[in-house]
GROMACS .gro file of C-alpha atoms in nm:
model
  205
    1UNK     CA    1  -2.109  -3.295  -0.116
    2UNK     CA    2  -1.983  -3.162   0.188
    3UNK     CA    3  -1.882  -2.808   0.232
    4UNK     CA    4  -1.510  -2.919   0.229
    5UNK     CA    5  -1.501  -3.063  -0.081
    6UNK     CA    6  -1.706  -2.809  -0.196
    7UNK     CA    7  -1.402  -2.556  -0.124
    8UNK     CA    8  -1.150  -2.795  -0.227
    9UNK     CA    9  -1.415  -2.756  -0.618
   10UNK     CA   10  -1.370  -2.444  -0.607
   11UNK     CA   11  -1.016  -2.389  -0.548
   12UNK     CA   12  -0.924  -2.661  -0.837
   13UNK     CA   13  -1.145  -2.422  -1.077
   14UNK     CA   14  -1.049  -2.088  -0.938
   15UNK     CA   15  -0.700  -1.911  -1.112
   16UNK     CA   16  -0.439  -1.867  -0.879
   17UNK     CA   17  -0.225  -1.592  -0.924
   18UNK     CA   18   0.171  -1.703  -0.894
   19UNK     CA   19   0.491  -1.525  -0.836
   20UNK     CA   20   0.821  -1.571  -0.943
   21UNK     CA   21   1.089  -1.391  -0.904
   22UNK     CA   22   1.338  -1.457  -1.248
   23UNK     CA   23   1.673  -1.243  -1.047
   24UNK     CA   24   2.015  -1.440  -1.145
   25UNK     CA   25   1.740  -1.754  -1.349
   26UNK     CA   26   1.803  -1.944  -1.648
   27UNK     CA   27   1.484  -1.798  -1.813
   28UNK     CA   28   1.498  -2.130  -2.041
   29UNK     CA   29   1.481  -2.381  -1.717
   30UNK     CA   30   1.243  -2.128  -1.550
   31UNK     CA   31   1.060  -2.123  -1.835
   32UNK     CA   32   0.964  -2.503  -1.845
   33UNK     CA   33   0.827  -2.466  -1.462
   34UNK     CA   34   0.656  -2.127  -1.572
   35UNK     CA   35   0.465  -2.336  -1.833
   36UNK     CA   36   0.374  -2.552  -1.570
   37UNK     CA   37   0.125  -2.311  -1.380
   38UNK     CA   38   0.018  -2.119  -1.678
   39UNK     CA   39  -0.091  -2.469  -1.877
   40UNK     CA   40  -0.233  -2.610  -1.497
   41UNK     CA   41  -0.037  -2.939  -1.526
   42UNK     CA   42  -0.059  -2.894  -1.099
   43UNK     CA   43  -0.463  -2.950  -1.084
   44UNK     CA   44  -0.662  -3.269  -1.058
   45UNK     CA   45  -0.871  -3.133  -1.350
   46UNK     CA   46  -0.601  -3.084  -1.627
   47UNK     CA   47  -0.653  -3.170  -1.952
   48UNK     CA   48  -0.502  -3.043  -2.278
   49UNK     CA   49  -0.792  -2.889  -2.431
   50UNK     CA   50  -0.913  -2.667  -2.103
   51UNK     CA   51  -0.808  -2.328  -2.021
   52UNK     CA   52  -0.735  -2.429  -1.647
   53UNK     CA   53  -0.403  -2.264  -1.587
   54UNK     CA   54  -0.288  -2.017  -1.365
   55UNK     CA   55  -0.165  -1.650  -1.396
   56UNK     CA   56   0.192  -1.603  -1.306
   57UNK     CA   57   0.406  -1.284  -1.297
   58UNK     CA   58   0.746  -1.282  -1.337
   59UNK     CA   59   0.974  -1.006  -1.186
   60UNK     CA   60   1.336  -0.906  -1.225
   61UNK     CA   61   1.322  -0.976  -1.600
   62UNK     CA   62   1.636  -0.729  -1.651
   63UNK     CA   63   1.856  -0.956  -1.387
   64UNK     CA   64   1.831  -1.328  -1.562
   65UNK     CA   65   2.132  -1.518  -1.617
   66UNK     CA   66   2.259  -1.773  -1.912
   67UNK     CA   67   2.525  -2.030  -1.901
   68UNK     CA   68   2.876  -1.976  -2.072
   69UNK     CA   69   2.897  -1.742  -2.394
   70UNK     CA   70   2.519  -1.774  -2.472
   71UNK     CA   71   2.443  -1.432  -2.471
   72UNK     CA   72   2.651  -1.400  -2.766
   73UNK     CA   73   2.598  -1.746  -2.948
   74UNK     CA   74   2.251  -1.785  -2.882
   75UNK     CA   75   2.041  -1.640  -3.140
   76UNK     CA   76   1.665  -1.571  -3.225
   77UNK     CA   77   1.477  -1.618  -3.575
   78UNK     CA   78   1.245  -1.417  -3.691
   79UNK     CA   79   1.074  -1.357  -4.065
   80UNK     CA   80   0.799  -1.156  -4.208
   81UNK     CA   81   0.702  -1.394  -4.429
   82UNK     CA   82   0.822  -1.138  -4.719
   83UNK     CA   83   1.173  -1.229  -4.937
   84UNK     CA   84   1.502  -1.052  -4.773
   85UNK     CA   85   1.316  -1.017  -4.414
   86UNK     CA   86   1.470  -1.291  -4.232
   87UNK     CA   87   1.732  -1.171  -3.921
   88UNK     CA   88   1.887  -1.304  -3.674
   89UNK     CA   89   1.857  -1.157  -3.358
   90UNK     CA   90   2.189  -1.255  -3.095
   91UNK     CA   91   2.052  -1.238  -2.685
   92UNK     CA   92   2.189  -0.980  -2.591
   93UNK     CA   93   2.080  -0.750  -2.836
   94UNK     CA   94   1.696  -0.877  -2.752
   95UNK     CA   95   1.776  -0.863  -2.395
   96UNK     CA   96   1.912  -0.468  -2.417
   97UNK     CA   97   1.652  -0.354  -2.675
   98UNK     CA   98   1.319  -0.564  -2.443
   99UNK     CA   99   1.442  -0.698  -2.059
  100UNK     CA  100   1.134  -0.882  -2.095
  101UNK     CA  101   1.138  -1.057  -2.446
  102UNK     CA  102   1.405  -1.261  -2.343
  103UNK     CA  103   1.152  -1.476  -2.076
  104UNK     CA  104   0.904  -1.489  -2.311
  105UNK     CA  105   1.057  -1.665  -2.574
  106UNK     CA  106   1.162  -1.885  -2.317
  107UNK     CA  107   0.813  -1.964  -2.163
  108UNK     CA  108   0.683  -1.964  -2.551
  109UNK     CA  109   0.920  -2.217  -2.639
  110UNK     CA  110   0.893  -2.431  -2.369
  111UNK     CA  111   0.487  -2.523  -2.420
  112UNK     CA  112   0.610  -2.629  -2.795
  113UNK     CA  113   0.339  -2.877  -2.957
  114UNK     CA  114   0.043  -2.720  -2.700
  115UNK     CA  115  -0.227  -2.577  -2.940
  116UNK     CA  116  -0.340  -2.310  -2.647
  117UNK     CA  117  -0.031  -2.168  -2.560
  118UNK     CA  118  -0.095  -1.831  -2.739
  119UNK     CA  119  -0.429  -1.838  -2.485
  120UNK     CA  120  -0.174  -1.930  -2.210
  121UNK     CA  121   0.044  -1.665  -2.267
  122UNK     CA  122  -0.235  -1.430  -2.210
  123UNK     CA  123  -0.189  -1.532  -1.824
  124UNK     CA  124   0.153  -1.399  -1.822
  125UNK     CA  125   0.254  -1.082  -1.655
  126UNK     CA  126   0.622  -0.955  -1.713
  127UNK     CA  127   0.786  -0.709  -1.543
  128UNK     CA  128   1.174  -0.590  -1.605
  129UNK     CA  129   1.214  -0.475  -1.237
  130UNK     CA  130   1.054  -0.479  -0.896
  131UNK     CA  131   0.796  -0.250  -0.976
  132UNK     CA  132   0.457  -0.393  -1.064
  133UNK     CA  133   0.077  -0.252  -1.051
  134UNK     CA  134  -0.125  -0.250  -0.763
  135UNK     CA  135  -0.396  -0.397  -0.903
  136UNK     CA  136  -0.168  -0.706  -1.011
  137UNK     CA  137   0.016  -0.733  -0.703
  138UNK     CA  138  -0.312  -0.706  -0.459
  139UNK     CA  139  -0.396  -1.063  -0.658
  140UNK     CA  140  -0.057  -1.262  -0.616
  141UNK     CA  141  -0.145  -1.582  -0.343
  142UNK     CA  142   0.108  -1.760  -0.383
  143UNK     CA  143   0.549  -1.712  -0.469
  144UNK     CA  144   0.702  -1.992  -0.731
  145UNK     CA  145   1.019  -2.141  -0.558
  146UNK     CA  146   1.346  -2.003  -0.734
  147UNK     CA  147   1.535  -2.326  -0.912
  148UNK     CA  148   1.946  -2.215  -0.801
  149UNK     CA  149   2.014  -1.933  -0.521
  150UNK     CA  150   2.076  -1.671  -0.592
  151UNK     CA  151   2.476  -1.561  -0.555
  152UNK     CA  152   2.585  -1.334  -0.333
  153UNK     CA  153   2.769  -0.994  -0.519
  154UNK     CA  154   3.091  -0.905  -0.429
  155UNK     CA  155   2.987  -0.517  -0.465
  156UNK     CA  156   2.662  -0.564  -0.246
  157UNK     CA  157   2.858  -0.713   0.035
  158UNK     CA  158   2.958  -0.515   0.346
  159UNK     CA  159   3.335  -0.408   0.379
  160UNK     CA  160   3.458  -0.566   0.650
  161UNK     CA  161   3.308  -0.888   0.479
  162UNK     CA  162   3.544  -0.848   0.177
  163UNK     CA  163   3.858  -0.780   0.377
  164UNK     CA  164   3.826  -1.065   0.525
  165UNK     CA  165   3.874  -1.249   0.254
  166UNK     CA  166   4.211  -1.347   0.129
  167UNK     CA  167   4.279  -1.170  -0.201
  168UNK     CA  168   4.449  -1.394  -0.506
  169UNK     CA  169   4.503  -1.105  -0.731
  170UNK     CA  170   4.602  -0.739  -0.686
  171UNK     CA  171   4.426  -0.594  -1.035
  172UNK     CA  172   4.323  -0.229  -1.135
  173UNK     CA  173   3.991  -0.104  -1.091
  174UNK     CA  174   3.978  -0.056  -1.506
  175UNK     CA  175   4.091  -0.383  -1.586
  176UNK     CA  176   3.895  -0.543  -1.875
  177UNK     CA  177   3.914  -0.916  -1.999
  178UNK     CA  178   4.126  -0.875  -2.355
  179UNK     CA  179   3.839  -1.022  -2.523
  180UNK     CA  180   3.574  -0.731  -2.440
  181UNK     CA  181   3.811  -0.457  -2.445
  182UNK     CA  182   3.850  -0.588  -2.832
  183UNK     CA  183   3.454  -0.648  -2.827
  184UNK     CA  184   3.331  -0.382  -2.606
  185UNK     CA  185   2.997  -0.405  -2.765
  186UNK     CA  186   2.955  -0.793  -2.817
  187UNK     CA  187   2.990  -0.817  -3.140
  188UNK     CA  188   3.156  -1.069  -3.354
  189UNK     CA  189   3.473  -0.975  -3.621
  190UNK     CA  190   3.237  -1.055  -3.874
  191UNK     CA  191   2.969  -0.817  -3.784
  192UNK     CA  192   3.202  -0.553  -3.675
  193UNK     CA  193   3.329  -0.548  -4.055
  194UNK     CA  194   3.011  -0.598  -4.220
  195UNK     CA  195   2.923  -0.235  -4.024
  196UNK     CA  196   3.224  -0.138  -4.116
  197UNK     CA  197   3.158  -0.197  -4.468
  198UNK     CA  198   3.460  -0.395  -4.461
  199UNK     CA  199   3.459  -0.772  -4.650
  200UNK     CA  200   3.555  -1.059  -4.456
  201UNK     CA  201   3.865  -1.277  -4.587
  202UNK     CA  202   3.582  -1.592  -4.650
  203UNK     CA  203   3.400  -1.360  -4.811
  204UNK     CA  204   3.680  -1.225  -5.026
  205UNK     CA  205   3.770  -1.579  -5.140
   0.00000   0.00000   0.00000
């Protein structure tokens, strides 16, 4: 064996330690490529009962994005296995309560059927912001390419960018879409009179 191939041994056994950064992501379709390093479906030497994968940490957790209304209609199970603990968690309310639980129910979800994905998600390192340890940081080698650009904001942009623009709509700096100003807290008419204490008319009937 020659000392090349030696290396290249070496490097398809050693753990690489990724980075991605999850700002304005679909945590869902960034979840199926995080899987990808963490399981080590990139290396010659993969197979699906070997602990070959990667380590991969995830920044920006706080900033991910989701399509549409899903905030609102999307919704996480969980029981306790005991009677009357089921509940139904909506995103958002995950998403305000843990920036980073969000992501990893993604990246969970997304190795469904793999026997060694609790192991796998050992390997994963999330962080809500920017900020991560030293000693975690001094180990990343390599940055996971971002799946959509990320948009510019209109309220990060210089001035003399904006005014250049041509402006549609002349509207107040308070103006609120009807529908959150009668939601401000995302909550459906049915939970806001279940809190309440109010009965719904299906209910009633």
């Amino acid at each position: 064996m020659t000392a090349l191939q030696r290396v290249q041994q070496w490097a398809s056994f050693a753990r690489v330690w990724h980075l991605f950064d999850a700002r304005w992501q679909n945590p869902f379709d960034s979840g199926v490529l995080i899987a990808k390093h963490l399981k080590g479906l990139q290396k010659p030497l993969y197979s699906e009962q070997s602990l070959c994968g990667d380590h991969v940490v995830v920044i920006n957790c706080r900033h991910i994005a989701l399509p549409g209304n899903e905030w609102r209609k999307r919704v996480f199970f969980h029981h306790q296995t005991y009677p009357g603990t089921a509940t139904w968690t909506p995103a958002w309310e995950m998403h305000t309560r843990d920036p980073t639980m969000v992501m990893k129910k993604a990246v969970y979800t997304s190795m469904h059927g793999n026997l060694l994905r609790r192991h796998n998600m050992m390997r994963l390192h999330l962080y809500a912001d920017e900020e991560v340890d030293p000693e975690v940081a001094a180990r990343v080698t390599n940055v996971i390419r971002q799946l959509r650009p990320i948009p510019e904001r209109l309220d990060l942009m210089e001035k003399e960018k904006v005014d250049s623009f041509p402006q549609i709509a002349d509207l107040n700096k308070d103006y609120v879409i009807p529908e959150l100003k009668e939601y401000p807290n995302w909550e459906s008419q049915h939970q806001k009179m279940k809190r309440q204490g109010k009965k719904s008319k299906s209910s009633a009937k």
